[in-house]
PDB file of C-alpha atoms in Angstrom:
ATOM      1  CA  MET A  25      22.037  15.643  -5.893  1.00  0.00           C
ATOM      2  CA  ARG A  26      22.043  14.510  -9.510  1.00  0.00           C
ATOM      3  CA  VAL A  27      19.383  12.278 -11.022  1.00  0.00           C
ATOM      4  CA  ASN A  28      20.880   9.528 -13.161  1.00  0.00           C
ATOM      5  CA  SER A  29      18.657   9.594 -16.245  1.00  0.00           C
ATOM      6  CA  ASP A  30      20.931   7.138 -18.073  1.00  0.00           C
ATOM      7  CA  ARG A  31      19.706   4.147 -16.065  1.00  0.00           C
ATOM      8  CA  PRO A  32      17.095   1.856 -17.636  1.00  0.00           C
ATOM      9  CA  PRO A  33      13.639   3.395 -17.002  1.00  0.00           C
ATOM     10  CA  ASP A  34      12.248   0.150 -15.524  1.00  0.00           C
ATOM     11  CA  ARG A  35      14.793   0.418 -12.713  1.00  0.00           C
ATOM     12  CA  VAL A  36      14.194   4.138 -12.356  1.00  0.00           C
ATOM     13  CA  LEU A  37      10.404   4.145 -11.987  1.00  0.00           C
ATOM     14  CA  PRO A  38       9.159   0.619 -11.266  1.00  0.00           C
ATOM     15  CA  GLY A  39       5.446  -0.040 -11.441  1.00  0.00           C
ATOM     16  CA  LEU A  40       4.347   3.452 -12.456  1.00  0.00           C
ATOM     17  CA  ALA A  41       0.553   3.291 -12.346  1.00  0.00           C
ATOM     18  CA  LEU A  42      -2.542   5.054 -11.069  1.00  0.00           C
ATOM     19  CA  PRO A  43      -5.592   3.186  -9.727  1.00  0.00           C
ATOM     20  CA  ALA A  44      -8.394   3.081 -12.298  1.00  0.00           C
ATOM     21  CA  SER A  45     -10.838   4.495  -9.741  1.00  0.00           C
ATOM     22  CA  PHE A  46      -8.563   7.486  -9.243  1.00  0.00           C
ATOM     23  CA  LEU A  47      -9.147   8.587 -12.840  1.00  0.00           C
ATOM     24  CA  THR A  48     -12.806   7.577 -13.156  1.00  0.00           C
ATOM     25  CA  ASP A  49     -14.581  10.286 -11.186  1.00  0.00           C
ATOM     26  CA  GLU A  50     -14.072  14.013 -11.316  1.00  0.00           C
ATOM     27  CA  ALA A  51     -12.583  15.494  -8.192  1.00  0.00           C
ATOM     28  CA  VAL A  52     -15.463  17.175  -6.366  1.00  0.00           C
ATOM     29  CA  GLY A  53     -14.251  17.402  -2.805  1.00  0.00           C
ATOM     30  CA  ASP A  54     -12.021  16.087  -0.102  1.00  0.00           C
ATOM     31  CA  ASP A  55     -13.032  12.485  -0.674  1.00  0.00           C
ATOM     32  CA  VAL A  56     -10.022  10.740  -2.200  1.00  0.00           C
ATOM     33  CA  ALA A  57      -7.467   8.368  -0.718  1.00  0.00           C
ATOM     34  CA  GLY A  58      -5.454   9.785   2.121  1.00  0.00           C
ATOM     35  CA  ASP A  59      -8.103  11.164   4.458  1.00  0.00           C
ATOM     36  CA  ALA A  60      -6.602  13.225   7.237  1.00  0.00           C
ATOM     37  CA  VAL A  61      -5.731  11.393  10.411  1.00  0.00           C
ATOM     38  CA  PRO A  62      -8.282  12.172  13.151  1.00  0.00           C
ATOM     39  CA  VAL A  63      -6.990  14.675  15.652  1.00  0.00           C
ATOM     40  CA  GLU A  64      -7.603  12.283  18.538  1.00  0.00           C
ATOM     41  CA  ALA A  65      -5.305   9.684  16.944  1.00  0.00           C
ATOM     42  CA  ALA A  66      -2.511  12.105  16.086  1.00  0.00           C
ATOM     43  CA  VAL A  67      -2.413  14.497  19.026  1.00  0.00           C
ATOM     44  CA  ALA A  68      -0.026  12.355  21.043  1.00  0.00           C
ATOM     45  CA  SER A  69       2.178  11.418  18.118  1.00  0.00           C
ATOM     46  CA  ASP A  70       3.429  14.019  15.654  1.00  0.00           C
ATOM     47  CA  ALA A  71       2.990  17.436  17.273  1.00  0.00           C
ATOM     48  CA  GLU A  72       3.776  16.107  20.721  1.00  0.00           C
ATOM     49  CA  VAL A  73       6.820  14.168  19.535  1.00  0.00           C
ATOM     50  CA  ILE A  74       8.154  17.234  17.724  1.00  0.00           C
ATOM     51  CA  ARG A  75       7.612  19.337  20.841  1.00  0.00           C
ATOM     52  CA  MET A  76       9.466  16.785  22.972  1.00  0.00           C
ATOM     53  CA  SER A  77      12.255  16.588  20.396  1.00  0.00           C
ATOM     54  CA  LEU A  78      13.141  20.204  21.152  1.00  0.00           C
ATOM     55  CA  ARG A  79      14.447  18.989  24.506  1.00  0.00           C
ATOM     56  CA  ASP A  80      15.362  15.460  23.426  1.00  0.00           C
ATOM     57  CA  PRO A  81      16.438  15.495  19.735  1.00  0.00           C
ATOM     58  CA  GLU A  82      16.471  11.696  19.528  1.00  0.00           C
ATOM     59  CA  ARG A  83      12.684  11.688  19.809  1.00  0.00           C
ATOM     60  CA  PHE A  84      12.501  13.034  16.253  1.00  0.00           C
ATOM     61  CA  ALA A  85      13.463   9.564  15.047  1.00  0.00           C
ATOM     62  CA  GLU A  86       9.844   8.583  15.715  1.00  0.00           C
ATOM     63  CA  VAL A  87       8.684  10.998  13.003  1.00  0.00           C
ATOM     64  CA  PHE A  88      11.350   9.658  10.662  1.00  0.00           C
ATOM     65  CA  HIS A  89      10.318   6.028  11.103  1.00  0.00           C
ATOM     66  CA  LYS A  90       6.635   6.854  10.782  1.00  0.00           C
ATOM     67  CA  TYR A  91       6.853   8.716   7.485  1.00  0.00           C
ATOM     68  CA  PHE A  92      10.076   7.750   5.737  1.00  0.00           C
ATOM     69  CA  ALA A  93       8.537   5.009   3.554  1.00  0.00           C
ATOM     70  CA  ALA A  94       5.714   7.289   2.369  1.00  0.00           C
ATOM     71  CA  ILE A  95       8.073  10.162   1.531  1.00  0.00           C
ATOM     72  CA  HIS A  96      10.433   7.785  -0.271  1.00  0.00           C
ATOM     73  CA  ARG A  97       7.595   6.254  -2.319  1.00  0.00           C
ATOM     74  CA  TYR A  98       6.398   9.697  -3.407  1.00  0.00           C
ATOM     75  CA  ALA A  99       9.893  10.878  -4.333  1.00  0.00           C
ATOM     76  CA  SER A 100      10.572   7.634  -6.202  1.00  0.00           C
ATOM     77  CA  ALA A 101       7.454   8.119  -8.328  1.00  0.00           C
ATOM     78  CA  ARG A 102       8.739  11.521  -9.342  1.00  0.00           C
ATOM     79  CA  LEU A 103      12.528  11.164  -9.595  1.00  0.00           C
ATOM     80  CA  GLY A 104      13.376   7.473  -9.429  1.00  0.00           C
ATOM     81  CA  ALA A 105      14.598   5.235  -6.632  1.00  0.00           C
ATOM     82  CA  ASP A 106      18.174   6.515  -6.422  1.00  0.00           C
ATOM     83  CA  ALA A 107      17.190  10.168  -6.210  1.00  0.00           C
ATOM     84  CA  ALA A 108      14.424   9.263  -3.756  1.00  0.00           C
ATOM     85  CA  ASP A 109      17.051   8.084  -1.274  1.00  0.00           C
ATOM     86  CA  ASP A 110      18.569  11.557  -1.275  1.00  0.00           C
ATOM     87  CA  VAL A 111      15.265  13.442  -1.289  1.00  0.00           C
ATOM     88  CA  ALA A 112      13.878  11.454   1.628  1.00  0.00           C
ATOM     89  CA  ALA A 113      17.051  11.919   3.670  1.00  0.00           C
ATOM     90  CA  GLU A 114      17.164  15.648   2.892  1.00  0.00           C
ATOM     91  CA  THR A 115      13.473  15.995   3.765  1.00  0.00           C
ATOM     92  CA  PHE A 116      13.947  14.722   7.290  1.00  0.00           C
ATOM     93  CA  LEU A 117      17.185  16.618   7.777  1.00  0.00           C
ATOM     94  CA  ALA A 118      15.406  19.841   6.793  1.00  0.00           C
ATOM     95  CA  ALA A 119      12.425  18.961   9.003  1.00  0.00           C
ATOM     96  CA  PHE A 120      14.703  18.319  11.966  1.00  0.00           C
ATOM     97  CA  ARG A 121      16.421  21.671  11.493  1.00  0.00           C
ATOM     98  CA  GLN A 122      13.072  23.453  11.134  1.00  0.00           C
ATOM     99  CA  ARG A 123      11.269  21.695  13.970  1.00  0.00           C
ATOM    100  CA  GLU A 124      11.475  24.734  16.272  1.00  0.00           C
ATOM    101  CA  ARG A 125       9.245  26.568  13.783  1.00  0.00           C
ATOM    102  CA  TYR A 126       6.738  23.733  13.495  1.00  0.00           C
ATOM    103  CA  ASP A 127       3.161  24.822  14.239  1.00  0.00           C
ATOM    104  CA  LEU A 128       2.233  22.563  17.140  1.00  0.00           C
ATOM    105  CA  SER A 129      -1.467  23.142  16.448  1.00  0.00           C
ATOM    106  CA  ARG A 130      -0.949  20.935  13.377  1.00  0.00           C
ATOM    107  CA  HIS A 131      -1.362  17.601  15.070  1.00  0.00           C
ATOM    108  CA  ASP A 132      -0.325  15.578  12.016  1.00  0.00           C
ATOM    109  CA  ALA A 133       3.070  16.313  10.431  1.00  0.00           C
ATOM    110  CA  ARG A 134       2.308  14.467   7.184  1.00  0.00           C
ATOM    111  CA  ALA A 135       1.460  17.518   5.052  1.00  0.00           C
ATOM    112  CA  TRP A 136       4.419  19.456   6.483  1.00  0.00           C
ATOM    113  CA  LEU A 137       6.852  16.708   5.485  1.00  0.00           C
ATOM    114  CA  PHE A 138       5.366  16.275   2.009  1.00  0.00           C
ATOM    115  CA  GLY A 139       5.599  20.033   1.516  1.00  0.00           C
ATOM    116  CA  ILE A 140       9.312  19.926   2.327  1.00  0.00           C
ATOM    117  CA  ALA A 141       9.821  16.954  -0.014  1.00  0.00           C
ATOM    118  CA  THR A 142       7.932  18.707  -2.813  1.00  0.00           C
ATOM    119  CA  ASN A 143      10.081  21.818  -2.457  1.00  0.00           C
ATOM    120  CA  LEU A 144      13.209  19.667  -2.749  1.00  0.00           C
ATOM    121  CA  ILE A 145      11.831  17.853  -5.812  1.00  0.00           C
ATOM    122  CA  ARG A 146      11.109  21.174  -7.523  1.00  0.00           C
ATOM    123  CA  ARG A 147      14.850  21.707  -7.836  1.00  0.00           C
ATOM    124  CA  HIS A 148      14.948  18.709 -10.174  1.00  0.00           C
ATOM    125  CA  ARG A 149      11.926  19.430 -12.369  1.00  0.00           C
ATOM    126  CA  ARG A 150      13.837  18.972 -15.618  1.00  0.00           C
ATOM    127  CA  ASP A 151      15.214  15.645 -14.422  1.00  0.00           C
ATOM    128  CA  GLU A 152      11.704  14.538 -13.483  1.00  0.00           C
ATOM    129  CA  VAL A 153      10.333  15.281 -16.949  1.00  0.00           C
ATOM    130  CA  ARG A 154      13.394  13.684 -18.548  1.00  0.00           C
ATOM    131  CA  LEU A 155      12.747  10.455 -16.643  1.00  0.00           C
ATOM    132  CA  TYR A 156       9.106  10.357 -17.681  1.00  0.00           C
ATOM    133  CA  ARG A 157      10.129  10.902 -21.298  1.00  0.00           C
ATOM    134  CA  ALA A 158      12.692   8.108 -21.051  1.00  0.00           C
ATOM    135  CA  LEU A 159      10.078   5.748 -19.638  1.00  0.00           C
ATOM    136  CA  GLU A 160       7.617   6.779 -22.356  1.00  0.00           C
ATOM    137  CA  ARG A 161      10.143   5.689 -24.995  1.00  0.00           C
ATOM    138  CA  ALA A 162      11.084   2.441 -23.240  1.00  0.00           C
ATOM    139  CA  ARG A 163       9.927  -1.031 -24.238  1.00  0.00           C
ATOM    140  CA  ASP A 164       9.027  -3.924 -21.929  1.00  0.00           C
ATOM    141  CA  ALA A 165       9.934  -1.745 -18.979  1.00  0.00           C
ATOM    142  CA  SER A 166       7.353  -2.525 -16.333  1.00  0.00           C
ATOM    143  CA  VAL A 167       6.058  -6.099 -16.175  1.00  0.00           C
ATOM    144  CA  THR A 168       8.463  -8.933 -15.383  1.00  0.00           C
ATOM    145  CA  ASP A 169       6.088 -11.518 -13.863  1.00  0.00           C
ATOM    146  CA  SER A 170       6.673 -14.788 -15.718  1.00  0.00           C
ATOM    147  CA  GLY A 171       3.006 -15.662 -15.219  1.00  0.00           C
ATOM    148  CA  VAL A 172       1.852 -12.703 -17.302  1.00  0.00           C
ATOM    149  CA  SER A 173       1.041 -13.432 -20.923  1.00  0.00           C
ATOM    150  CA  PRO A 174       2.985 -11.592 -23.644  1.00  0.00           C
ATOM    151  CA  VAL A 175      -0.178  -9.727 -24.684  1.00  0.00           C
ATOM    152  CA  ASP A 176      -0.973  -8.601 -21.131  1.00  0.00           C
ATOM    153  CA  ARG A 177       2.658  -7.685 -20.600  1.00  0.00           C
ATOM    154  CA  ALA A 178       2.640  -5.561 -23.745  1.00  0.00           C
ATOM    155  CA  ASP A 179      -0.619  -3.886 -22.678  1.00  0.00           C
ATOM    156  CA  ALA A 180       0.693  -3.087 -19.210  1.00  0.00           C
ATOM    157  CA  ASP A 181       3.939  -1.789 -20.646  1.00  0.00           C
ATOM    158  CA  LEU A 182       2.087   0.448 -23.097  1.00  0.00           C
ATOM    159  CA  ALA A 183      -0.176   1.771 -20.323  1.00  0.00           C
ATOM    160  CA  GLN A 184       2.839   2.641 -18.191  1.00  0.00           C
ATOM    161  CA  ARG A 185       4.555   4.410 -21.064  1.00  0.00           C
ATOM    162  CA  ARG A 186       1.363   6.330 -21.885  1.00  0.00           C
ATOM    163  CA  LEU A 187       1.015   7.393 -18.252  1.00  0.00           C
ATOM    164  CA  ALA A 188       4.634   8.519 -18.136  1.00  0.00           C
ATOM    165  CA  GLY A 189       4.062  10.571 -21.278  1.00  0.00           C
ATOM    166  CA  ALA A 190       0.940  12.144 -19.784  1.00  0.00           C
ATOM    167  CA  LEU A 191       2.765  13.071 -16.572  1.00  0.00           C
ATOM    168  CA  ALA A 192       5.582  14.632 -18.578  1.00  0.00           C
ATOM    169  CA  VAL A 193       3.306  17.174 -20.254  1.00  0.00           C
ATOM    170  CA  LEU A 194       1.286  18.176 -17.199  1.00  0.00           C
ATOM    171  CA  LYS A 195       1.849  21.606 -15.754  1.00  0.00           C
ATOM    172  CA  ALA A 196       4.205  21.341 -12.798  1.00  0.00           C
ATOM    173  CA  GLY A 197       1.563  22.411 -10.279  1.00  0.00           C
ATOM    174  CA  ASP A 198      -1.003  19.989 -11.680  1.00  0.00           C
ATOM    175  CA  ARG A 199       1.505  17.130 -11.560  1.00  0.00           C
ATOM    176  CA  GLU A 200       2.362  17.961  -7.952  1.00  0.00           C
ATOM    177  CA  ALA A 201      -1.287  17.853  -6.902  1.00  0.00           C
ATOM    178  CA  LEU A 202      -1.922  14.616  -8.789  1.00  0.00           C
ATOM    179  CA  LEU A 203       1.082  12.768  -7.369  1.00  0.00           C
ATOM    180  CA  LEU A 204       0.624  14.053  -3.823  1.00  0.00           C
ATOM    181  CA  VAL A 205      -2.820  12.449  -3.869  1.00  0.00           C
ATOM    182  CA  ALA A 206      -2.004   9.355  -5.933  1.00  0.00           C
ATOM    183  CA  TYR A 207       1.360   8.454  -4.388  1.00  0.00           C
ATOM    184  CA  GLY A 208       1.502  10.552  -1.224  1.00  0.00           C
ATOM    185  CA  GLU A 209      -2.096   9.566  -0.405  1.00  0.00           C
ATOM    186  CA  LEU A 210      -2.810  13.055   0.902  1.00  0.00           C
ATOM    187  CA  SER A 211      -6.296  14.497   1.215  1.00  0.00           C
ATOM    188  CA  TYR A 212      -7.205  17.760  -0.514  1.00  0.00           C
ATOM    189  CA  ALA A 213      -6.781  19.607   2.779  1.00  0.00           C
ATOM    190  CA  GLU A 214      -3.348  18.064   3.273  1.00  0.00           C
ATOM    191  CA  VAL A 215      -2.273  18.966  -0.282  1.00  0.00           C
ATOM    192  CA  SER A 216      -3.482  22.509   0.381  1.00  0.00           C
ATOM    193  CA  ASP A 217      -1.367  22.597   3.522  1.00  0.00           C
ATOM    194  CA  ALA A 218       1.669  21.032   1.842  1.00  0.00           C
ATOM    195  CA  LEU A 219       1.657  23.409  -1.131  1.00  0.00           C
ATOM    196  CA  GLY A 220       0.354  26.507   0.632  1.00  0.00           C
ATOM    197  CA  ILE A 221      -2.575  26.947  -1.765  1.00  0.00           C
ATOM    198  CA  PRO A 222      -6.378  27.051  -1.247  1.00  0.00           C
ATOM    199  CA  VAL A 223      -8.290  23.776  -1.238  1.00  0.00           C
ATOM    200  CA  GLY A 224     -10.275  24.998  -4.254  1.00  0.00           C
ATOM    201  CA  THR A 225      -7.061  25.423  -6.212  1.00  0.00           C
ATOM    202  CA  VAL A 226      -6.068  21.874  -5.298  1.00  0.00           C
ATOM    203  CA  GLY A 227      -9.370  20.619  -6.714  1.00  0.00           C
ATOM    204  CA  SER A 228      -8.937  22.628  -9.914  1.00  0.00           C
ATOM    205  CA  ARG A 229      -5.386  21.386 -10.467  1.00  0.00           C
ATOM    206  CA  LEU A 230      -6.345  17.804  -9.752  1.00  0.00           C
ATOM    207  CA  ASN A 231      -9.370  17.888 -12.066  1.00  0.00           C
ATOM    208  CA  ARG A 232      -7.244  19.324 -14.858  1.00  0.00           C
ATOM    209  CA  ALA A 233      -4.548  16.694 -14.357  1.00  0.00           C
ATOM    210  CA  ARG A 234      -7.041  13.823 -14.212  1.00  0.00           C
ATOM    211  CA  ARG A 235      -8.723  14.961 -17.439  1.00  0.00           C
ATOM    212  CA  GLN A 236      -5.426  15.162 -19.286  1.00  0.00           C
ATOM    213  CA  VAL A 237      -4.137  11.798 -18.028  1.00  0.00           C
ATOM    214  CA  ARG A 238      -7.486  10.159 -18.749  1.00  0.00           C
ATOM    215  CA  LYS A 239      -7.450  11.533 -22.303  1.00  0.00           C
ATOM    216  CA  VAL A 240      -4.068   9.932 -22.955  1.00  0.00           C
ATOM    217  CA  LEU A 241      -5.020   6.610 -21.385  1.00  0.00           C
ATOM    218  CA  ASP A 242      -8.331   6.540 -23.279  1.00  0.00           C
ATOM    219  CA  ARG A 243      -6.340   6.732 -26.500  1.00  0.00           C
ATOM    220  CA  ASP A 244      -4.323   3.797 -25.207  1.00  0.00           C
ATOM    221  CA  VAL A 245      -7.493   1.747 -24.590  1.00  0.00           C
ATOM    222  CA  ALA A 246      -8.797   2.527 -28.073  1.00  0.00           C
ATOM    223  CA  SER A 247      -5.464   1.575 -29.626  1.00  0.00           C
ATOM    224  CA  LYS A 248      -5.397  -1.687 -27.654  1.00  0.00           C
ATOM    225  CA  GLY A 249      -8.911  -2.540 -28.822  1.00  0.00           C
ATOM    226  CA  ARG A 250      -7.984  -2.048 -32.465  1.00  0.00           C
ATOM    227  CA  ARG A 251      -4.866  -4.150 -32.021  1.00  0.00           C
ATOM    228  CA  HIS A 252      -6.792  -7.025 -30.460  1.00  0.00           C
ATOM    229  CA  ASP A 253      -9.603  -6.822 -33.049  1.00  0.00           C
ATOM    230  CA  GLY A 254      -7.065  -7.048 -35.796  1.00  0.00           C
TER     231      GLY A 254
END
């Protein structure tokens, strides 16, 4: 799979943004978006479906339909829409082939699938950074709503480019943790499971990433204030 970094960045990474609340508070625990699905709600879905798919492979389509959109959204935020098509397809193909080794005590397959997707994305780390750099350099790349004023459009565009620049310079592990939570909507425990690292390490990586992104965006806010005052 080859990422096409020559395409216009607005078509590659549309609407790149993080919720303001996501960057406001320091990560102190497993309390961010993407809380784990209660065992009672998942026990008859993911683990059971995967178990049944060992005898009836067509049952695995239920896992595909349940999680494809989330995996695609996460991959798109990291590699662009075109590459996300391939990553998402490869994720479920790999999951299907590995389903005999799936730990059926893990009632929810979400972290397992995001771990597979993340491993696939790691093969394209240079392409990921190249896309963020291209978006950072772009102009008028994100906001196309005709109802948005030119000033607001310029501000939103600048914020997106600043965010892309911040993501480009993050350590790979920190960026993975940040985007698994922000775009994958995984909990700390799920990120730990997906990446095979302790929950404390997830918190450390996420705190570091949030501080660095916030520092860049704070410079953006200060710059915007001076521009408007002038």
